Amino acid sequence: MAAAIIAGIVLAFAATALALCRAGAIEPVGPEPLVTVYDSPGEGMTVEKQADGPLYDAPPDVEQAVVCDRDNRMYILLRTPQGGIAITPYLDRDGSQRVMPRP
């Protein structure tokens, strides 16, 4: 008897939810629509050339190279046209310094 009552309640709830969805009161949950990305700039916009390397927001005239020390820890070497040099640790997503795998 109790199973029949529970089954009736579940069936009534499902029928009510279906009726509300069809009436538009509840929107069904579905995948998000994809975003359209255009590869050309919009009106009034300018696009600067992007750097090629691990630091994509660096100016394009800065030369970038990945170098390793004796312990295979990775660094990013930056060189400017004026002769400036900088070296910074190459970090992974967790903030740890990347290590070049040994063969």
mmCIF file of C-alpha atoms in Angstrom:
data_model
loop_
_atom_site.group_PDB
_atom_site.id
_atom_site.type_symbol
_atom_site.label_atom_id
_atom_site.label_comp_id
_atom_site.label_asym_id
_atom_site.label_seq_id
_atom_site.Cartn_x
_atom_site.Cartn_y
_atom_site.Cartn_z
ATOM 1 C CA MET A 1 0.000 0.000 0.000
ATOM 2 C CA ALA A 2 2.774 2.439 0.936
ATOM 3 C CA ALA A 3 4.654 1.606 -2.282
ATOM 4 C CA ALA A 4 1.581 2.476 -4.351
ATOM 5 C CA ILE A 5 1.219 5.823 -2.585
ATOM 6 C CA ILE A 6 4.921 6.673 -3.130
ATOM 7 C CA ALA A 7 4.692 5.628 -6.782
ATOM 8 C CA GLY A 8 1.603 7.844 -7.196
ATOM 9 C CA ILE A 9 3.402 10.836 -5.631
ATOM 10 C CA VAL A 10 6.473 10.350 -7.869
ATOM 11 C CA LEU A 11 4.265 10.007 -10.957
ATOM 12 C CA ALA A 12 2.308 13.162 -10.052
ATOM 13 C CA PHE A 13 5.539 15.099 -9.475
ATOM 14 C CA ALA A 14 6.975 13.957 -12.836
ATOM 15 C CA ALA A 15 3.744 14.859 -14.663
ATOM 16 C CA THR A 16 3.703 18.326 -13.028
ATOM 17 C CA ALA A 17 7.351 18.968 -13.945
ATOM 18 C CA LEU A 18 6.707 17.886 -17.551
ATOM 19 C CA ALA A 19 3.659 20.145 -17.790
ATOM 20 C CA LEU A 20 5.591 23.129 -16.404
ATOM 21 C CA CYS A 21 8.438 22.549 -18.882
ATOM 22 C CA ARG A 22 6.045 22.416 -21.808
ATOM 23 C CA ALA A 23 4.265 25.571 -20.608
ATOM 24 C CA GLY A 24 7.585 27.420 -20.476
ATOM 25 C CA ALA A 25 7.491 28.035 -16.720
ATOM 26 C CA ILE A 26 10.674 26.002 -16.241
ATOM 27 C CA GLU A 27 13.435 25.991 -18.809
ATOM 28 C CA PRO A 28 15.102 22.628 -19.314
ATOM 29 C CA VAL A 29 18.764 22.491 -18.386
ATOM 30 C CA GLY A 30 20.976 21.935 -21.406
ATOM 31 C CA PRO A 31 24.437 22.691 -22.681
ATOM 32 C CA GLU A 32 25.541 26.312 -22.902
ATOM 33 C CA PRO A 33 25.544 27.748 -26.432
ATOM 34 C CA LEU A 34 28.970 28.031 -28.009
ATOM 35 C CA VAL A 35 30.574 31.450 -28.228
ATOM 36 C CA THR A 36 31.406 32.717 -31.705
ATOM 37 C CA VAL A 37 34.970 33.994 -31.983
ATOM 38 C CA TYR A 38 35.792 36.143 -34.983
ATOM 39 C CA ASP A 39 39.381 36.259 -36.231
ATOM 40 C CA SER A 40 39.178 39.780 -37.584
ATOM 41 C CA PRO A 41 39.020 42.948 -35.461
ATOM 42 C CA GLY A 42 35.737 44.762 -35.092
ATOM 43 C CA GLU A 43 35.057 48.283 -36.248
ATOM 44 C CA GLY A 44 37.342 50.794 -34.520
ATOM 45 C CA MET A 45 39.569 48.096 -33.019
ATOM 46 C CA THR A 46 43.248 47.524 -33.594
ATOM 47 C CA VAL A 47 45.071 44.272 -32.965
ATOM 48 C CA GLU A 48 48.745 44.123 -32.074
ATOM 49 C CA LYS A 49 50.929 41.248 -33.161
ATOM 50 C CA GLN A 50 51.165 38.595 -30.467
ATOM 51 C CA ALA A 51 54.503 37.330 -29.175
ATOM 52 C CA ASP A 52 55.490 33.793 -30.088
ATOM 53 C CA GLY A 53 56.604 31.967 -26.973
ATOM 54 C CA PRO A 54 55.674 31.047 -23.446
ATOM 55 C CA LEU A 55 54.944 34.702 -22.543
ATOM 56 C CA TYR A 56 52.308 35.658 -25.107
ATOM 57 C CA ASP A 57 51.706 39.117 -23.620
ATOM 58 C CA ALA A 58 55.349 40.170 -24.079
ATOM 59 C CA PRO A 59 56.135 42.729 -26.803
ATOM 60 C CA PRO A 60 56.733 41.007 -30.156
ATOM 61 C CA ASP A 61 60.294 42.363 -30.488
ATOM 62 C CA VAL A 62 61.407 40.634 -27.256
ATOM 63 C CA GLU A 63 63.160 37.357 -28.077
ATOM 64 C CA GLN A 64 62.126 34.443 -25.837
ATOM 65 C CA ALA A 65 63.886 31.132 -25.288
ATOM 66 C CA VAL A 66 63.398 28.289 -22.813
ATOM 67 C CA VAL A 67 66.710 27.291 -21.208
ATOM 68 C CA CYS A 68 67.698 24.712 -18.568
ATOM 69 C CA ASP A 69 70.292 24.666 -15.811
ATOM 70 C CA ARG A 70 72.423 21.670 -14.777
ATOM 71 C CA ASP A 71 69.540 20.217 -12.729
ATOM 72 C CA ASN A 72 67.161 20.455 -15.719
ATOM 73 C CA ARG A 73 65.119 23.262 -14.113
ATOM 74 C CA MET A 74 63.510 25.342 -16.851
ATOM 75 C CA TYR A 75 63.821 29.136 -17.213
ATOM 76 C CA ILE A 76 62.569 31.695 -19.735
ATOM 77 C CA LEU A 77 65.349 33.862 -21.174
ATOM 78 C CA LEU A 78 64.187 37.230 -22.528
ATOM 79 C CA ARG A 79 66.337 39.481 -24.760
ATOM 80 C CA THR A 80 65.372 42.938 -25.968
ATOM 81 C CA PRO A 81 66.649 44.623 -29.152
ATOM 82 C CA GLN A 82 68.432 47.196 -26.956
ATOM 83 C CA GLY A 83 70.541 44.423 -25.354
ATOM 84 C CA GLY A 84 68.606 43.892 -22.141
ATOM 85 C CA ILE A 85 68.475 40.361 -20.735
ATOM 86 C CA ALA A 86 66.175 38.859 -18.112
ATOM 87 C CA ILE A 87 65.787 35.307 -16.860
ATOM 88 C CA THR A 88 62.722 34.092 -14.975
ATOM 89 C CA PRO A 89 61.700 30.646 -13.702
ATOM 90 C CA TYR A 90 59.340 28.759 -16.022
ATOM 91 C CA LEU A 91 56.428 27.814 -13.728
ATOM 92 C CA ASP A 92 53.704 25.247 -14.237
ATOM 93 C CA ARG A 93 50.010 25.768 -13.449
ATOM 94 C CA ASP A 94 50.571 24.968 -9.770
ATOM 95 C CA GLY A 95 53.325 27.583 -9.413
ATOM 96 C CA SER A 96 56.126 25.017 -9.217
ATOM 97 C CA GLN A 97 59.203 25.383 -11.382
ATOM 98 C CA ARG A 98 59.054 23.149 -14.448
ATOM 99 C CA VAL A 99 61.732 20.526 -14.940
ATOM 100 C CA MET A 100 62.852 19.275 -18.365
ATOM 101 C CA PRO A 101 62.268 15.501 -18.511
ATOM 102 C CA ARG A 102 65.443 13.456 -18.781
ATOM 103 C CA PRO A 103 65.755 11.076 -21.743
#
